[in-house]
CSV table of C-alpha atoms in Angstrom, one decimal:
chain,number,residue,atom,x,y,z
A,1167,MET,CA,81.9,102.7,88.1
A,1168,ALA,CA,82.2,99.1,89.6
A,1169,THR,CA,82.9,95.9,87.6
A,1170,PHE,CA,81.4,92.5,88.3
A,1171,PHE,CA,84.5,91.7,90.3
A,1172,GLY,CA,84.2,94.7,92.7
A,1173,GLU,CA,86.9,96.7,91.0
A,1174,VAL,CA,86.3,100.5,90.9
A,1175,LEU,CA,87.3,102.3,87.7
A,1176,SER,CA,87.4,106.0,87.2
A,1177,VAL,CA,85.4,107.1,84.2
A,1178,TYR,CA,85.7,110.4,82.4
A,1179,SER,CA,83.1,112.0,80.3
A,1180,ARG,CA,84.1,112.0,76.6
A,1181,ALA,CA,82.1,115.2,76.1
A,1182,VAL,CA,84.2,117.0,78.7
A,1183,GLU,CA,87.5,115.7,77.2
A,1184,GLU,CA,86.4,116.9,73.7
A,1185,GLU,CA,85.4,120.3,75.0
A,1186,ASP,CA,88.8,120.7,76.8
A,1187,ASP,CA,90.7,119.7,73.7
A,1188,GLU,CA,88.7,122.2,71.6
A,1189,GLU,CA,89.4,125.0,74.1
A,1190,GLU,CA,93.1,124.1,74.1
A,1191,LEU,CA,93.2,123.9,70.3
A,1192,ASP,CA,91.5,127.3,70.1
A,1193,GLU,CA,94.0,128.8,72.5
A,1194,ASN,CA,96.9,127.4,70.5
A,1195,ASP,CA,95.5,128.7,67.3
A,1196,GLU,CA,95.0,132.1,68.9
A,1197,ASP,CA,98.6,132.1,70.3
A,1198,ALA,CA,100.0,131.1,66.9
A,1199,GLN,CA,98.1,133.9,65.2
A,1200,ILE,CA,99.4,136.4,67.7
A,1201,ARG,CA,102.9,135.2,67.2
A,1202,LYS,CA,102.5,135.4,63.4
A,1203,GLU,CA,101.2,138.9,63.5
A,1204,LEU,CA,104.0,140.0,65.9
A,1205,GLU,CA,106.6,138.5,63.6
A,1206,GLU,CA,105.2,140.3,60.6
A,1207,LYS,CA,105.1,143.6,62.6
A,1208,ARG,CA,108.8,143.1,63.6
A,1209,GLU,CA,109.9,142.4,60.1
A,1210,VAL,CA,112.6,144.7,58.7
A,1211,ARG,CA,111.2,146.5,55.7
A,1212,LEU,CA,113.3,148.3,53.1
A,1213,HIS,CA,111.9,151.3,51.2
A,1214,TRP,CA,113.9,152.1,48.1
A,1215,GLY,CA,113.5,154.9,45.6
A,1216,PRO,CA,112.0,154.2,42.2
A,1217,GLU,CA,115.3,153.8,40.4
A,1218,VAL,CA,116.6,151.3,42.9
A,1219,CYS,CA,113.3,149.5,43.1
A,1220,ASP,CA,113.3,149.0,39.3
A,1221,ALA,CA,116.8,147.6,39.4
A,1222,LEU,CA,116.1,145.2,42.2
A,1223,LYS,CA,112.8,144.0,40.6
A,1224,SER,CA,114.7,143.2,37.4
A,1225,GLY,CA,116.9,140.8,39.4
A,1226,ASP,CA,119.9,143.0,39.4
A,1227,LYS,CA,121.8,143.9,42.6
A,1228,LEU,CA,123.1,147.4,43.3
A,1229,PRO,CA,126.7,147.8,42.1
A,1230,CYS,CA,128.6,148.9,45.3
A,1231,SER,CA,132.3,149.3,45.8
A,1232,HIS,CA,132.0,150.9,49.3
A,1233,PHE,CA,129.1,150.6,51.8
A,1234,ILE,CA,129.6,152.7,54.9
A,1235,LEU,CA,127.3,152.0,57.9
A,1236,ALA,CA,127.1,154.4,60.8
A,1237,VAL,CA,125.5,153.0,64.0
A,1238,GLY,CA,124.8,155.5,66.7
A,1239,HIS,CA,124.3,159.2,67.1
A,1240,ASN,CA,128.0,160.3,67.0
A,1241,ALA,CA,128.9,158.1,64.1
A,1242,SER,CA,125.8,159.2,62.1
A,1243,ARG,CA,126.3,162.9,62.9
A,1244,PHE,CA,129.9,162.6,62.0
A,1245,LEU,CA,128.8,161.6,58.5
A,1246,SER,CA,126.2,164.4,58.4
A,1247,VAL,CA,128.9,167.1,59.2
A,1248,TYR,CA,131.9,165.8,57.4
A,1249,VAL,CA,130.5,163.9,54.4
A,1250,LEU,CA,126.8,164.4,53.7
A,1251,ALA,CA,126.8,168.2,54.0
A,1252,SER,CA,128.0,168.5,50.4
A,1253,GLU,CA,125.6,168.3,47.4
A,1254,LYS,CA,127.2,165.1,46.1
A,1255,TRP,CA,124.8,162.9,48.0
A,1256,GLU,CA,121.1,162.0,47.5
A,1257,SER,CA,118.7,159.9,49.6
A,1258,VAL,CA,117.8,156.7,47.8
A,1259,GLY,CA,115.9,154.7,50.5
A,1260,SER,CA,115.2,153.9,54.1
A,1261,ALA,CA,114.3,151.1,56.4
A,1262,SER,CA,111.5,150.8,58.9
A,1263,VAL,CA,112.0,148.7,62.1
A,1264,TRP,CA,109.3,148.3,64.7
A,1265,ASN,CA,110.2,146.9,68.2
A,1266,GLU,CA,109.7,147.7,71.8
A,1267,ARG,CA,112.0,150.7,71.8
A,1268,ASN,CA,111.3,152.0,68.2
A,1269,GLN,CA,107.7,152.4,67.1
A,1270,ALA,CA,108.2,155.1,64.5
A,1271,GLY,CA,107.2,154.8,60.9
A,1272,SER,CA,109.3,154.5,57.8
A,1273,GLY,CA,111.5,157.1,56.2
A,1274,GLN,CA,113.5,159.6,58.1
A,1275,GLN,CA,111.5,158.9,61.2
A,1276,SER,CA,112.7,155.4,61.3
A,1277,GLY,CA,116.3,156.5,62.0
A,1278,CYS,CA,117.7,154.4,59.1
A,1279,VAL,CA,118.4,156.2,55.8
A,1280,PHE,CA,120.4,155.3,52.8
A,1281,PHE,CA,122.4,157.8,50.7
A,1282,ARG,CA,124.3,157.4,47.4
A,1283,ARG,CA,126.9,159.6,45.7
A,1284,ARG,CA,125.5,161.3,42.6
A,1285,ASP,CA,128.8,161.2,40.7
A,1286,GLU,CA,129.7,157.7,42.0
A,1287,PRO,CA,126.6,155.6,42.6
A,1288,SER,CA,128.7,152.6,43.8
A,1289,VAL,CA,129.4,154.4,47.1
A,1290,ILE,CA,126.5,154.0,49.5
A,1291,ILE,CA,126.1,155.3,53.1
A,1292,CYS,CA,123.6,154.3,55.7
A,1293,GLN,CA,122.9,156.3,58.8
A,1294,LEU,CA,121.3,154.3,61.6
A,1295,THR,CA,120.2,155.9,64.9
A,1296,CYS,CA,117.3,153.7,65.9
A,1297,TYR,CA,117.3,150.6,68.0
A,1298,ILE,CA,117.6,147.2,66.3
A,1299,ALA,CA,116.4,144.4,68.5
A,1300,GLU,CA,118.4,141.1,68.8
A,1301,ASP,CA,115.9,139.2,66.7
A,1302,GLN,CA,116.1,141.8,63.9
A,1303,GLN,CA,119.9,142.3,63.6
A,1304,PHE,CA,120.7,139.4,61.4
A,1305,GLN,CA,117.6,140.0,59.4
A,1306,TRP,CA,118.6,143.6,58.8
A,1307,ALA,CA,122.1,142.6,57.8
A,1308,GLU,CA,120.9,139.9,55.4
A,1309,LYS,CA,118.2,142.1,53.7
A,1310,VAL,CA,120.4,145.1,53.2
A,1311,LEU,CA,123.6,143.4,52.1
A,1312,ASP,CA,121.7,141.0,49.8
A,1313,CYS,CA,120.7,144.1,47.8
A,1314,LEU,CA,124.3,144.8,47.0
A,1315,GLN,CA,126.7,143.1,44.6
A,1316,HIS,CA,129.3,141.2,46.7
A,1317,ARG,CA,132.0,141.4,44.1
A,1318,ASP,CA,134.6,144.0,45.0
A,1319,LEU,CA,132.4,145.2,47.9
A,1320,ASN,CA,134.1,146.8,50.9
A,1321,VAL,CA,132.0,147.4,54.1
A,1322,THR,CA,133.0,149.9,56.7
A,1323,VAL,CA,131.1,150.1,60.0
A,1324,LEU,CA,131.4,153.1,62.4
A,1325,SER,CA,129.9,152.3,65.8
A,1326,ASP,CA,129.4,154.2,69.0
A,1327,CYS,CA,130.1,152.5,72.3
A,1328,SER,CA,130.2,153.6,75.9
A,1329,MET,CA,133.6,153.6,77.7
A,1330,ALA,CA,131.8,151.7,80.5
A,1331,ASP,CA,131.6,148.7,78.2
A,1332,TYR,CA,135.4,148.6,77.6
A,1333,LYS,CA,137.5,146.1,79.6
A,1334,SER,CA,141.2,146.8,80.1
A,1335,VAL,CA,144.0,145.9,82.5
A,1336,ASP,CA,145.2,149.5,82.2
A,1337,TYR,CA,143.5,151.5,85.0
A,1338,LEU,CA,144.4,154.8,83.3
A,1339,CYS,CA,143.1,153.8,79.9
A,1340,GLY,CA,140.1,156.0,80.3
A,1341,SER,CA,142.3,159.1,80.3
A,1342,SER,CA,142.9,158.8,76.5
A,1343,THR,CA,139.2,158.6,75.5
A,1344,PRO,CA,137.7,158.7,72.9
A,1345,PHE,CA,139.6,156.1,71.0
A,1346,LEU,CA,139.0,153.5,68.2
A,1347,ARG,CA,139.2,149.8,68.2
A,1348,SER,CA,138.7,147.5,65.2
A,1349,LEU,CA,137.6,144.0,64.1
A,1350,HIS,CA,137.6,142.8,60.5
A,1351,SER,CA,136.6,139.9,58.3
A,1352,ASN,CA,139.2,137.5,56.8
A,1353,ALA,CA,138.6,139.1,53.4
A,1354,PHE,CA,139.7,142.5,54.6
A,1355,SER,CA,143.0,143.5,53.1
A,1356,GLY,CA,145.4,146.1,54.5
A,1357,PRO,CA,145.9,147.1,58.1
A,1358,PRO,CA,143.1,148.9,60.0
A,1359,VAL,CA,143.7,152.5,61.1
A,1360,CYS,CA,143.7,151.5,64.8
A,1361,PRO,CA,144.5,148.6,67.1
A,1362,ALA,CA,142.3,145.5,67.2
A,1363,LEU,CA,139.7,145.1,69.9
A,1364,GLU,CA,141.4,143.4,72.8
A,1365,GLN,CA,140.1,140.4,74.6
A,1366,PRO,CA,137.9,139.9,76.6
A,1367,ASN,CA,136.0,142.7,74.8
A,1368,ILE,CA,133.5,141.5,72.3
A,1369,LEU,CA,131.5,143.1,69.4
A,1370,THR,CA,127.8,143.1,69.9
A,1371,GLY,CA,124.6,144.4,68.3
A,1372,LEU,CA,124.1,145.3,64.7
A,1373,PRO,CA,127.9,145.8,63.9
A,1374,ALA,CA,128.5,142.2,65.1
A,1375,ALA,CA,125.6,140.9,62.9
A,1376,VAL,CA,127.0,142.8,59.8
A,1377,LEU,CA,130.5,141.6,60.4
A,1378,ASN,CA,129.3,138.0,60.9
A,1379,HIS,CA,127.3,138.2,57.6
A,1380,CYS,CA,130.4,139.5,55.8
A,1381,GLN,CA,132.6,136.8,57.2
A,1382,VAL,CA,130.2,134.0,56.1
A,1383,HIS,CA,129.9,135.5,52.6
A,1384,ARG,CA,133.6,136.4,52.3
A,1385,ILE,CA,133.0,140.1,52.0
A,1386,SER,CA,135.7,142.6,53.0
A,1387,ALA,CA,134.5,144.3,56.1
A,1388,VAL,CA,135.9,146.2,59.0
A,1389,VAL,CA,134.2,147.6,62.1
A,1390,TYR,CA,135.6,150.7,63.9
A,1391,GLN,CA,134.1,151.0,67.4
A,1392,CYS,CA,134.6,154.3,69.1
A,1393,PHE,CA,134.7,154.2,72.9
A,1394,SER,CA,133.8,157.5,74.6
A,1395,ASP,CA,133.0,158.6,78.2
A,1396,VAL,CA,130.8,161.4,77.0
A,1397,ILE,CA,127.0,160.9,77.1
A,1398,GLY,CA,125.3,162.3,74.0
A,1399,THR,CA,126.7,163.9,70.8
A,1400,ASP,CA,130.2,165.3,71.1
A,1401,SER,CA,132.3,167.0,68.5
A,1402,VAL,CA,135.6,165.4,69.8
A,1403,THR,CA,134.1,161.9,69.6
A,1404,MET,CA,132.8,162.6,66.1
A,1405,GLU,CA,136.3,163.6,64.9
A,1406,THR,CA,137.7,160.3,66.2
A,1407,TYR,CA,136.1,158.6,63.1
A,1408,LYS,CA,138.1,160.7,60.6
A,1409,PRO,CA,141.0,158.3,60.1
A,1410,ALA,CA,138.6,155.4,59.3
A,1411,LEU,CA,137.1,157.2,56.3
A,1412,ALA,CA,140.3,159.0,55.2
A,1413,LYS,CA,141.6,155.5,54.5
A,1414,LEU,CA,139.0,155.1,51.8
A,1415,GLY,CA,140.7,157.7,49.6
A,1416,LYS,CA,138.7,159.2,46.7
A,1417,ALA,CA,135.5,157.2,47.6
A,1418,ILE,CA,134.8,159.5,50.5
A,1419,THR,CA,135.6,163.2,50.6
A,1420,LEU,CA,135.8,164.6,54.1
A,1421,ASP,CA,135.1,168.3,54.7
A,1422,PRO,CA,138.3,169.4,56.4
A,1423,CYS,CA,136.6,172.4,58.1
A,1424,PRO,CA,132.8,172.2,58.5
A,1425,SER,CA,131.0,175.4,59.2
A,1426,SER,CA,130.2,176.4,62.8
A,1427,ASP,CA,126.5,176.6,62.0
A,1428,THR,CA,126.5,173.0,60.8
A,1429,LEU,CA,128.3,171.9,64.0
A,1430,ARG,CA,126.0,173.9,66.1
A,1431,LYS,CA,122.9,172.3,64.6
A,1432,ILE,CA,124.3,168.8,65.1
A,1433,VAL,CA,126.0,169.1,68.5
A,1434,ARG,CA,123.5,170.0,71.2
A,1435,THR,CA,124.6,171.6,74.4
A,1436,ARG,CA,123.5,169.5,77.4
A,1437,ASP,CA,121.0,171.2,79.7
A,1438,PRO,CA,122.5,171.8,83.1
A,1439,GLN,CA,119.1,171.6,84.7
A,1440,SER,CA,119.0,167.9,83.9
A,1441,ASN,CA,121.7,167.3,86.5
A,1442,LEU,CA,120.2,165.4,89.4
A,1443,TYR,CA,122.2,167.4,91.9
A,1444,ILE,CA,121.3,170.9,90.8
């Protein structure tokens, strides 16, 4: 469009501008809705039994003197063989976690189950074998630990880790695998049963989220990380966790000699046909 002085001005149609704005607004609304639905789907959900639900709904938190969390197949199966095989334990809940690597439902299929001692309800165990994504780790720690009374609470975490992730100046360190390393919160009293995790090694994943939560809330907590060079479930790796729970005394009773049938069911022999070079 030209003015009376010969100046040329660019003119845009208001109708086109409004249509573009409406389309952009619709796209933003759609993206926001998708993000909201995805966040809801990735939310960590706890499923407690009736007795626990009634207690939590009344505003009470679960009395807990010891909370033992096993992260990984060797840590979880160690508890299955040496602790949970007795009839002293009952399942009281589970957690369902949906993400890109774990799309199972709730309950046993979720790979996250809670147990409580029948004769001592203040001792709670959690077996976790499913994948917890980075954006779900602190949410898991907050939701689970907020269900427990923090007074006199002691948290023990058993965690699997590959020897490939361990950094050491000692070239021959791998000859002594598997072995334990520990990290603990400031509120933890007493020496751990193994050396501290050396720098520059760092704690990652859910164990790190749980320890961080305990540090912030001044809860006594210790993480025992087992480094192993064996892929899959291994009886020797499982036994490495024994000193960590033996330290808890009467709170946890370890089976000194589990049956061979129980071990056979837990420890699976690797199929040689899976070897790439056979």
